[in-house]
Coordinates of C-alpha atoms in Angstrom, one line a residue:
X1 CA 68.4 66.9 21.8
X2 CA 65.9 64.4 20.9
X3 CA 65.9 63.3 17.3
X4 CA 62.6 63.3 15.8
X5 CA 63.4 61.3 12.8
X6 CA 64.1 58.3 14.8
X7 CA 61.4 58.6 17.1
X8 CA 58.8 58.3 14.1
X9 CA 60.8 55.0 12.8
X10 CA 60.5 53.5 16.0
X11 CA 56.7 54.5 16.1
X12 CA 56.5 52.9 12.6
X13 CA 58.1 49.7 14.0
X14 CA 55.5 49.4 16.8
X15 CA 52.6 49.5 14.4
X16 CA 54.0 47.4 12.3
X17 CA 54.3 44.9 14.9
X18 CA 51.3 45.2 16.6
X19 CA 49.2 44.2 12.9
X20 CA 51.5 41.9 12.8
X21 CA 50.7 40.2 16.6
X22 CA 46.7 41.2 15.8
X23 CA 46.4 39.6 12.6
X24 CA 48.0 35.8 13.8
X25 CA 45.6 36.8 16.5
X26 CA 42.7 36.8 14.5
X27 CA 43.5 34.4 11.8
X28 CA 42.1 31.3 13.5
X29 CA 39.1 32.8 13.6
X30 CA 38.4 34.4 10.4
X31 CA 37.5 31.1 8.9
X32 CA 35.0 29.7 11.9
X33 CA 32.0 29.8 9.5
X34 CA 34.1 29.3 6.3
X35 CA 32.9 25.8 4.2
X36 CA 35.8 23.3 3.8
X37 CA 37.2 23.9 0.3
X38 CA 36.7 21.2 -2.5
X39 CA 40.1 19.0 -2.5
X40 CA 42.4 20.2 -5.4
X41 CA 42.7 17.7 -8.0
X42 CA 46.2 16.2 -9.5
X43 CA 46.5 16.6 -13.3
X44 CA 45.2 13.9 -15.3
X45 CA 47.9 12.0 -17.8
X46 CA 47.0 12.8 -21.2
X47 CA 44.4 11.5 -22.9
X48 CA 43.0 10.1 -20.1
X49 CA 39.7 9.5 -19.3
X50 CA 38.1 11.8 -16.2
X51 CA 35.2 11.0 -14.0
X52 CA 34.1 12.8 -10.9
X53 CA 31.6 11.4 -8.5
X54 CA 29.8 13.1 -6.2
X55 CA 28.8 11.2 -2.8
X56 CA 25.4 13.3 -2.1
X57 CA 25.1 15.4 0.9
X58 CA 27.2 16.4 3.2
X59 CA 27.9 18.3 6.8
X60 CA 24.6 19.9 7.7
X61 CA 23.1 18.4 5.1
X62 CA 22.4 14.2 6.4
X63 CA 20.2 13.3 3.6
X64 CA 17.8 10.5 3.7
X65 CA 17.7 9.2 7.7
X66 CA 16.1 5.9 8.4
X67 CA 16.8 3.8 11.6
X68 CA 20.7 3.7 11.9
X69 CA 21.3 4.6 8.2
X70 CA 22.5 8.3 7.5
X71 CA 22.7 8.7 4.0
X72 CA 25.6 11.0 3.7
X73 CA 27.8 8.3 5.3
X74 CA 26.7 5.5 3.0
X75 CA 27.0 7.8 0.1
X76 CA 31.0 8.3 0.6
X77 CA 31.5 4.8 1.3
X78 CA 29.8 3.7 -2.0
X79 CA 32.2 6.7 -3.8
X80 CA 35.2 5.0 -2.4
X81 CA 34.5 2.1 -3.3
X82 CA 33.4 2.4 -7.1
X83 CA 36.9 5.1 -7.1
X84 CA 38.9 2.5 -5.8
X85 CA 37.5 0.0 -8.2
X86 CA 37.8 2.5 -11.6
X87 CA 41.2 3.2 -10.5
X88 CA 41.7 -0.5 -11.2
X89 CA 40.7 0.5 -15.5
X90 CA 43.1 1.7 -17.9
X91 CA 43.3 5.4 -18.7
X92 CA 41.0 6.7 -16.1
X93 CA 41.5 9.7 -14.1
X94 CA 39.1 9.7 -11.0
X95 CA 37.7 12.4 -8.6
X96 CA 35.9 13.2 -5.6
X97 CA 33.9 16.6 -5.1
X98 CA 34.0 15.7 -1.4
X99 CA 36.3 13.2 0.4
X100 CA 35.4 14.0 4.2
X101 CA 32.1 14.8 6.2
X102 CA 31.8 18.5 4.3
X103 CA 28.8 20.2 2.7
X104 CA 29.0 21.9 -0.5
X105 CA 26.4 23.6 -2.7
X106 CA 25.5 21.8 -6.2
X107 CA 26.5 24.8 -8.2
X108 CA 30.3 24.1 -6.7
X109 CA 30.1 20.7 -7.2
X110 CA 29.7 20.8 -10.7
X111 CA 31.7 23.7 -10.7
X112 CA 34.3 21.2 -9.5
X113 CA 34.0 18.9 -11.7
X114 CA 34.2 21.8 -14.9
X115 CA 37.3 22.4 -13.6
X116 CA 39.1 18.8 -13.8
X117 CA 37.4 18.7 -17.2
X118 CA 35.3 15.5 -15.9
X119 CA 33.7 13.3 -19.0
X120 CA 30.8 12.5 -16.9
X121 CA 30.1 13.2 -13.4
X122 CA 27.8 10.5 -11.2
X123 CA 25.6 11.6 -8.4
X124 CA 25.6 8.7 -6.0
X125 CA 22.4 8.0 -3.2
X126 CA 19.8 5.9 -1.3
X127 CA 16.3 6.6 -1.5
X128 CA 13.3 6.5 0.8
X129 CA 9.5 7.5 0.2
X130 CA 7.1 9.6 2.6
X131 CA 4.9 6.5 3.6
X132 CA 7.9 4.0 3.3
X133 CA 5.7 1.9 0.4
X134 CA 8.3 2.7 -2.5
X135 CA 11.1 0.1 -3.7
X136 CA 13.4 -0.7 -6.0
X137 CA 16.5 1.6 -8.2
X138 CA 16.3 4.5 -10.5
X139 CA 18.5 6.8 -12.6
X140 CA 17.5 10.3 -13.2
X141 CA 18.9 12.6 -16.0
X142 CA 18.9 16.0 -17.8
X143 CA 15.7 16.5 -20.1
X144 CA 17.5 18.2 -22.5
X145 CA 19.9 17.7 -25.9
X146 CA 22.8 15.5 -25.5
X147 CA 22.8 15.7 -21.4
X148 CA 20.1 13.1 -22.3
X149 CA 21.6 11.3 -24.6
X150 CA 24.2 11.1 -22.8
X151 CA 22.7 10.0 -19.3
X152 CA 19.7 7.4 -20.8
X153 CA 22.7 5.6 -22.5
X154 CA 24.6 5.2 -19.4
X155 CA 21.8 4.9 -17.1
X156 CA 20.4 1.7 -19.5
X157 CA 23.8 0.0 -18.8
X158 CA 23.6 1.1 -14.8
X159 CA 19.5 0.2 -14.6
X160 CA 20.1 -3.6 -16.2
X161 CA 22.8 -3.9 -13.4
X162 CA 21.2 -2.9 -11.1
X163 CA 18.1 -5.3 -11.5
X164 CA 20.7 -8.3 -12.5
X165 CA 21.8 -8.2 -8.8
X166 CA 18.3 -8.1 -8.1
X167 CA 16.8 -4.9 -7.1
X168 CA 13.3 -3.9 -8.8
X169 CA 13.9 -1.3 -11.8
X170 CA 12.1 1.9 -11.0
X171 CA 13.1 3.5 -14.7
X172 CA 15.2 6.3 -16.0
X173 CA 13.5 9.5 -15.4
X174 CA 13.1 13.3 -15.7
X175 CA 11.9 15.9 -14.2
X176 CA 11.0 19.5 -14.4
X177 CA 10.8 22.1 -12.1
X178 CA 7.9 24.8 -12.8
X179 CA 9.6 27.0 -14.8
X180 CA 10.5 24.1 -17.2
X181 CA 14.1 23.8 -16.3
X182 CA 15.9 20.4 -14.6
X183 CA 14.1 19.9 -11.4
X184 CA 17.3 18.3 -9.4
X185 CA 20.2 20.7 -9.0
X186 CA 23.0 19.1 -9.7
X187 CA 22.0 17.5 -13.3
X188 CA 21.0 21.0 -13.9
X189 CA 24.2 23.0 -12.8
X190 CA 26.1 20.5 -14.5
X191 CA 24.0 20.7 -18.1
X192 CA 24.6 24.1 -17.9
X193 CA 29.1 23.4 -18.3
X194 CA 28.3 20.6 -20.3
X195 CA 29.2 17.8 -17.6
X196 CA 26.9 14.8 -18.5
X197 CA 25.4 14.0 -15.4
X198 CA 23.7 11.3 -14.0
X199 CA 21.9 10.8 -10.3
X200 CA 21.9 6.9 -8.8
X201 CA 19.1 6.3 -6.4
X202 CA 20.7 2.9 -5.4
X203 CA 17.7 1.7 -3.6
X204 CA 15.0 2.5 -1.1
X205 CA 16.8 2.1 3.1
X206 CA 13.1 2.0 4.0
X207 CA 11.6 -1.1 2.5
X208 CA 11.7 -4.6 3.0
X209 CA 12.1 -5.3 0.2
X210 CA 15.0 -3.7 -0.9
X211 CA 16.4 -3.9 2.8
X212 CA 18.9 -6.7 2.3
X213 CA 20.8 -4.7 -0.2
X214 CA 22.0 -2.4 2.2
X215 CA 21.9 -3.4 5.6
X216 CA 25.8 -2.1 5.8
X217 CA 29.1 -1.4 4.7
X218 CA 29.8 -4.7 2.7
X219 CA 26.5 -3.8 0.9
X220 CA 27.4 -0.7 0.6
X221 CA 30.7 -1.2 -0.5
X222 CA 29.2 -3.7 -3.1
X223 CA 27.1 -0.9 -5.0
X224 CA 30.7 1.3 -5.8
X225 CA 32.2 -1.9 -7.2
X226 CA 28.9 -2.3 -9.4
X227 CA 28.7 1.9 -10.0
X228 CA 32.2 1.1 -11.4
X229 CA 31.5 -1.8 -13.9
X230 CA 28.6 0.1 -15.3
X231 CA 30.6 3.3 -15.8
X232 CA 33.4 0.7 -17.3
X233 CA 30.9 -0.7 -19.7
X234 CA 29.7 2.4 -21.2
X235 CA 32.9 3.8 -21.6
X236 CA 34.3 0.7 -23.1
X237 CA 37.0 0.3 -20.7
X238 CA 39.6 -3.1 -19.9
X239 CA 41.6 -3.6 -16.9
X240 CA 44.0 -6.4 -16.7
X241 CA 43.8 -6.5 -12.9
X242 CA 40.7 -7.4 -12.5
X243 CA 41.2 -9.7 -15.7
X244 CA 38.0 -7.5 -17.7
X245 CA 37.5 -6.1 -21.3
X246 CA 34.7 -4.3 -22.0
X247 CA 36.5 -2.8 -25.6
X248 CA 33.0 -4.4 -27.4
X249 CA 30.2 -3.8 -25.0
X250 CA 27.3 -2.5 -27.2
X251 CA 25.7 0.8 -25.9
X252 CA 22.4 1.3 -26.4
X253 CA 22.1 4.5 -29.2
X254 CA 19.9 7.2 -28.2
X255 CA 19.3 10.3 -30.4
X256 CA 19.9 13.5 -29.1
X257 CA 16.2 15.3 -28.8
X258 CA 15.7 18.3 -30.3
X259 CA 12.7 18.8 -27.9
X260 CA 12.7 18.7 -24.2
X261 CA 11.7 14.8 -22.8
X262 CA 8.9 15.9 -20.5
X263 CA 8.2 13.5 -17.3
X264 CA 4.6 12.0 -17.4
X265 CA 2.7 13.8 -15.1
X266 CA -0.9 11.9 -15.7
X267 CA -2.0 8.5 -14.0
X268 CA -2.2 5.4 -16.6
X269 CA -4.6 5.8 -18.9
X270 CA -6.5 2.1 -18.6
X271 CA -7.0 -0.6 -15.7
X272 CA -9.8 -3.1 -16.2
X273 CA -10.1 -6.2 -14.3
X274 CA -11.7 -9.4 -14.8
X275 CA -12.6 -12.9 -12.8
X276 CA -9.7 -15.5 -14.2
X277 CA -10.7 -18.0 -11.5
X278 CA -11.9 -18.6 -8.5
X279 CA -11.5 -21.2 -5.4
X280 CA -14.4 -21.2 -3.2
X281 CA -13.1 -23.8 -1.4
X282 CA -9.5 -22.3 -0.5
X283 CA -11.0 -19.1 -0.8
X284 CA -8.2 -18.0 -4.0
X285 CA -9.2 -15.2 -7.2
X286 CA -7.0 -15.3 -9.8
X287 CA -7.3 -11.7 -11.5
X288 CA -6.3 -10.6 -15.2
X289 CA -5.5 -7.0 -14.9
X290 CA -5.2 -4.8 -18.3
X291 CA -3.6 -1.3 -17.6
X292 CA -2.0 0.4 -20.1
X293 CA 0.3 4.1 -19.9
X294 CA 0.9 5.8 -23.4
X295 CA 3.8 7.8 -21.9
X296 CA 5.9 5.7 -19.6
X297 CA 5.5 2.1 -18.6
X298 CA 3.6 0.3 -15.4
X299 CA 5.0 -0.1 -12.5
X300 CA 3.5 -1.6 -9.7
X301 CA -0.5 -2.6 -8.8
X302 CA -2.3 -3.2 -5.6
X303 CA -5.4 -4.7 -4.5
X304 CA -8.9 -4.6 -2.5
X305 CA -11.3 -7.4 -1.5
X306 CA -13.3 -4.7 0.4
X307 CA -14.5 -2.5 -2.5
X308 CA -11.5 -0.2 -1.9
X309 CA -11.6 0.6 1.4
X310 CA -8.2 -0.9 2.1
X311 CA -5.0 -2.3 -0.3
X312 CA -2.3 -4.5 0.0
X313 CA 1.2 -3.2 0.0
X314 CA 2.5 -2.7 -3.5
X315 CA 3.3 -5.2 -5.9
X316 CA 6.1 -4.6 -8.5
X317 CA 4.2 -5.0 -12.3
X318 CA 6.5 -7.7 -13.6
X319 CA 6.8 -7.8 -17.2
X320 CA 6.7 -4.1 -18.1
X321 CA 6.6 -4.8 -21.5
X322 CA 3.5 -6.5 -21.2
X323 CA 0.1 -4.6 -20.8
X324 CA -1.5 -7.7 -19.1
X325 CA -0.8 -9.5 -16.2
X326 CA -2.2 -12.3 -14.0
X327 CA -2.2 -12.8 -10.3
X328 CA -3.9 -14.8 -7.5
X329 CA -4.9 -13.3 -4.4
X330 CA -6.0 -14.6 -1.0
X331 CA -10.1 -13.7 0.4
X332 CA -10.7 -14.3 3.9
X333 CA -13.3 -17.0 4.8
X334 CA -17.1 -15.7 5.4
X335 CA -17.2 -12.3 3.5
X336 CA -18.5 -11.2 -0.1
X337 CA -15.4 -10.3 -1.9
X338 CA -15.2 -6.7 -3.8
X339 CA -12.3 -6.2 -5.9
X340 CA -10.6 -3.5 -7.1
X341 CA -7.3 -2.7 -8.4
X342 CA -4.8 0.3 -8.8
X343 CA -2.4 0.2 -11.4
X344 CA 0.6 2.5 -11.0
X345 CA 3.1 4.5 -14.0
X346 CA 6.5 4.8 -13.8
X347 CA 5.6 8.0 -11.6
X348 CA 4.0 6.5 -8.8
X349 CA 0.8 7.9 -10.1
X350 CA -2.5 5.4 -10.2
X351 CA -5.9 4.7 -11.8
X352 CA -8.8 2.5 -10.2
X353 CA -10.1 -0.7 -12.0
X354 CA -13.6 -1.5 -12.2
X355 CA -15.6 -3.3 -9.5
X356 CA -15.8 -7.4 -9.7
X357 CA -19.1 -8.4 -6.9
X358 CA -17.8 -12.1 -6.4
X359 CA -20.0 -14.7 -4.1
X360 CA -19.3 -15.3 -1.1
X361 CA -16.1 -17.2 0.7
X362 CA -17.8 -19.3 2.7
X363 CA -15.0 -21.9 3.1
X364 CA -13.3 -23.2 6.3
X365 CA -9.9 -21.8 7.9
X366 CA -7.5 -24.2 8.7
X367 CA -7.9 -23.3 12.3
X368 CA -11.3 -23.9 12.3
X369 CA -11.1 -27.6 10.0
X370 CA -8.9 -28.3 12.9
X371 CA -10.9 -27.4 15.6
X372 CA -13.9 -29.7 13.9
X373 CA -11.4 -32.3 13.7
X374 CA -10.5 -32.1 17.5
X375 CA -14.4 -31.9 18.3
X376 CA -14.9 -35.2 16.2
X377 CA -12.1 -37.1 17.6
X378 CA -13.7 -36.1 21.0
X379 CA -16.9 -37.7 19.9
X380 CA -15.2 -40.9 19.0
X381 CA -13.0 -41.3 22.1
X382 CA -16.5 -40.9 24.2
X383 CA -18.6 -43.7 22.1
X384 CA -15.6 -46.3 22.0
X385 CA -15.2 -45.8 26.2
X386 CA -16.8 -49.3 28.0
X387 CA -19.7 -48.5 29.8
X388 CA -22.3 -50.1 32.0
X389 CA -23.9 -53.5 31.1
X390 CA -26.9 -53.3 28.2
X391 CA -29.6 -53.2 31.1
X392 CA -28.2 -50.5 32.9
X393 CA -26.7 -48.3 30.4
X394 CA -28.3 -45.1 30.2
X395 CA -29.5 -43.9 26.8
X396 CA -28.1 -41.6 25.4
X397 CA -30.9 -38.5 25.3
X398 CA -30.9 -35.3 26.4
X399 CA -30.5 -34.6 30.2
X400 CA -34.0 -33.9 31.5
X401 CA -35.0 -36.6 28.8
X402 CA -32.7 -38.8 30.7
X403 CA -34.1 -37.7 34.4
X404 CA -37.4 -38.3 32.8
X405 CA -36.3 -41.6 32.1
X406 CA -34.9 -42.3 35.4
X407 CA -37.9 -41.0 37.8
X408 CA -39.8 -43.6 35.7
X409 CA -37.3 -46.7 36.4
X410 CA -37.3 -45.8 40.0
X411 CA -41.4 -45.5 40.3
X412 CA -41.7 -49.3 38.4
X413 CA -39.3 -50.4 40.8
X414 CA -41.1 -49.4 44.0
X415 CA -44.3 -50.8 42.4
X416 CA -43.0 -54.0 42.5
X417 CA -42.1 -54.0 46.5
X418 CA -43.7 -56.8 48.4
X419 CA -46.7 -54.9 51.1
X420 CA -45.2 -55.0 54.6
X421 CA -47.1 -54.9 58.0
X422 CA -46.6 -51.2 58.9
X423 CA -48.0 -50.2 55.5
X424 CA -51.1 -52.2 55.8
X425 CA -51.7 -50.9 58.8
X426 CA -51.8 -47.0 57.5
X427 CA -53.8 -47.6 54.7
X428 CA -56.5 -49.3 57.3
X429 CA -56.2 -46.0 59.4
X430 CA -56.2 -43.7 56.7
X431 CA -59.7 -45.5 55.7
X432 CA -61.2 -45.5 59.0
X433 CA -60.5 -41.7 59.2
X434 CA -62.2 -41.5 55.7
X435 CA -65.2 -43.3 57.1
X436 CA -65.3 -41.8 60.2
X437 CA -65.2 -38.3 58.6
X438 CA -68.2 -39.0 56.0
X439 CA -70.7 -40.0 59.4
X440 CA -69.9 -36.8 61.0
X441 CA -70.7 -34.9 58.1
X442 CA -74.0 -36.9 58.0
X443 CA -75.2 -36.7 61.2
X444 CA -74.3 -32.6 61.4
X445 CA -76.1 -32.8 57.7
X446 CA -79.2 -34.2 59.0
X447 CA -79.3 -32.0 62.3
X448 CA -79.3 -29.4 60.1
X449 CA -82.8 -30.2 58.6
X450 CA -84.4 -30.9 61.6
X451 CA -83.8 -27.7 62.7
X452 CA -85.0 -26.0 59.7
X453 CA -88.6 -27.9 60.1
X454 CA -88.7 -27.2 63.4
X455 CA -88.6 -23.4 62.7
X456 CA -91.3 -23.5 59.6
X457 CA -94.3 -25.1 62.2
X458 CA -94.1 -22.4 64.6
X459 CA -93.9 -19.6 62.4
X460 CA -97.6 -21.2 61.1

């Protein structure tokens, strides 16, 4: 007899095995499209201080590429680095939202960084503009309540470092999207859990001039260590290791708004120009440019010698504070200069000076003083060269004025050769041929009239 019972347990068994076989099976591949997850964090100690960085980018997501540099690589290594270097600061707890080559959104990095309970979260990048023609560092943060209060204060501390080591300050900035809120994503889905938040464009990859601040990893590597000292600064942090104690470093205070701190969205409101100076015969205008912006500061200025038709590269402002600046610039030789200036805000945005009609630069290149020089010596070496003696040297006119000259020597000279036989001889033919010539024309002249009488008597 077959028992039933049994059979169904062993059924039961088989199932049970084959989920089993199916789901190891699968489970390699129910994660193919899965993002890597956000490394878990270790507890902090205490009372101690947590910050979380965020190297920008990430995975799919390269950032700013620019010759060899990928952005997302040199963000990590700059996050090592200034880690590495605030792990080296008492009572500091550090994090990363990424440590590998990972992409995550910016609503789970700040996410991340709510759950550690992070003091202050840095965004750390490189920039680069559309037409390559920006430079220098910024900071942008939060336009809103103590997120800005916040961010300014630390950005001051980062923005004076940053231009210590010699980069051109770009400014601490906001900005909005349309509908008013943070325009960059992670200051604003880190606002929104109260993680101060703070975005470091480190410098421009594309510009000359910032170029030898991050040609590579030492560069690279140097920006963390700075990131760090900043970030050590504001929070008042000492580390015995690296033999540091920034206990009394002076913040700078900034109130809390009550009212959101709106970006400046409209191009300086003055640029004049005048005529400081000019070098006609170096072909060098000095300019006095006056450009004013009620709601941020100046930042750079280019010029035109052709009326505005074409501008130099940009040229960083200078004194910021100051409304005024001076400058010399360069005219080429044998044009009427027109000059014009833009002045630009913090915001890259521009006005147009007035025109200045200067006369013309009509002075000598030094290719061409050299080439006069050449010519002259040329001259010189010809006059000093010994010549012919003082009868025979020929004068020195113009060519046919010279053949002229010549055709006259050589016609005095045969004038003065002595008559020889042969040449008596042809002149006496030549006048017995004359002679002989003028009686044949006589006698054929007076035959002629005969003839004509003879004709009138018989016609009578």
């Amino acid at each position: 007899m077959i028992n039933h019972k049994g059979n169904r347990n062993i059924v039961k068994l088989c199932f049970a095995l084959m989920f089993i076989l199916a789901g190891a099976f699968l489970l390699p591949f129910s994660n193919i499209h899965a993002q890597e997850e956000i490394p878990l964090p270790s507890q902090a100690e205490g009372d101690s201080l947590v910050i979380v960085l965020d190297p920008g980018h990430g995975g799919e997501e390269e950032g700013g590429l620019y010759e060899n540099f990928i952005e997302k690589d040199m963000n990590l290594i700059v996050a090592n680095a200034m880690k590495e270097e605030l792990e080296k600061y008492e009572g500091v707890t550090v994090y990363l939202t990424r440590t590998g080559d990972q992409k995550l959104s910016l609503a789970e990095r700040s996410a991340f960084a709510k759950s550690v309970n992070a003091d202050f979260m840095f965004c750390l990048h490189f920039n680069l503009s559309i037409d390559h023609t920006l430079f220098g560092a910024e900071c942008w943060i939060s336009a809103f309540g103590e997120a800005y209060s916040k961010g300014y204060s630390f950005a001051d501390v980062e923005i004076k470092m940053l231009e210590e080591a010699g980069l051109y300050a770009r400014g601490i900035k906001t900005r909005l999207q349309e509908n008013g809120t943070d325009y960059y994503g992670i200051i604003r889905t880190a606002a929104e859990l109260d993680v101060p938040c703070v975005l470091i464009e480190h410098c421009h990859m594309d510009h000359e001039n910032d170029r030898s601040f991050c040609e590579g990893r030492k560069q690279w590597e140097a920006f963390g260590r700075l990131d760090a000292t900043a970030a050590a600064k504001y929070f008042n942090l000492k580390s015995d290791t690296l033999g540091v104690d920034y206990t009394d470093y002076q913040n700078v205070e900034v109130p809390i708004p009550d009212y959101v701190v709106k970006p400046d969205t409209t191009p300086p409101d003055i640029c004049m120009i005048e005529l400081a100076a000019q070098d006609l015969s170096k072909g060098e205008v000095t300019i006095q440019v006056s450009a004013a912006d009620y709601d941020s500061s100046m930042l750079y200025y280019s010029y035109s010698y052709d009326g505005g038709q074409t501008f130099s590269a940009l040229q960083p402002w200078g004194d910021k504070s100051q409304d005024t600046i001076t400058f010399t610039m360069q005219i080429p030789p044998h044009i009427v200069p027109e000059i014009v200036v833009n002045g630009y805000n913090n915001y890259d945005l521009y006005t147009q000076s007035n025109q200045l009609s200067l006369p013309a630069m009509d002075y000598k290149t030094e290719e061409e003083i050299a080439a006069q020089k050449e010519q002259e010596s040329v001259m010189d070496s010809a006059i000093q060269e010994p010549g012919p003696s003082a009868d025979e040297a020929p004068l020195p006119e113009e060519p046919a004025l010279k053949k002229s000259v010549s055709v006259s020597r050589q016609t005095a000279v045969e004038e003065n050769k002595p008559v020889s036989f042969e040449y008596f001889l042809s002149v006496c033919l030549v006048c017995a041929l004359l002679v002989l010539g003028m009686a044949l024309s006589m006698m054929l002249f007076m035959r002629s009239r005969r003839n004509r009488r003879r004709r009138r008597r018989k016609k009578r």
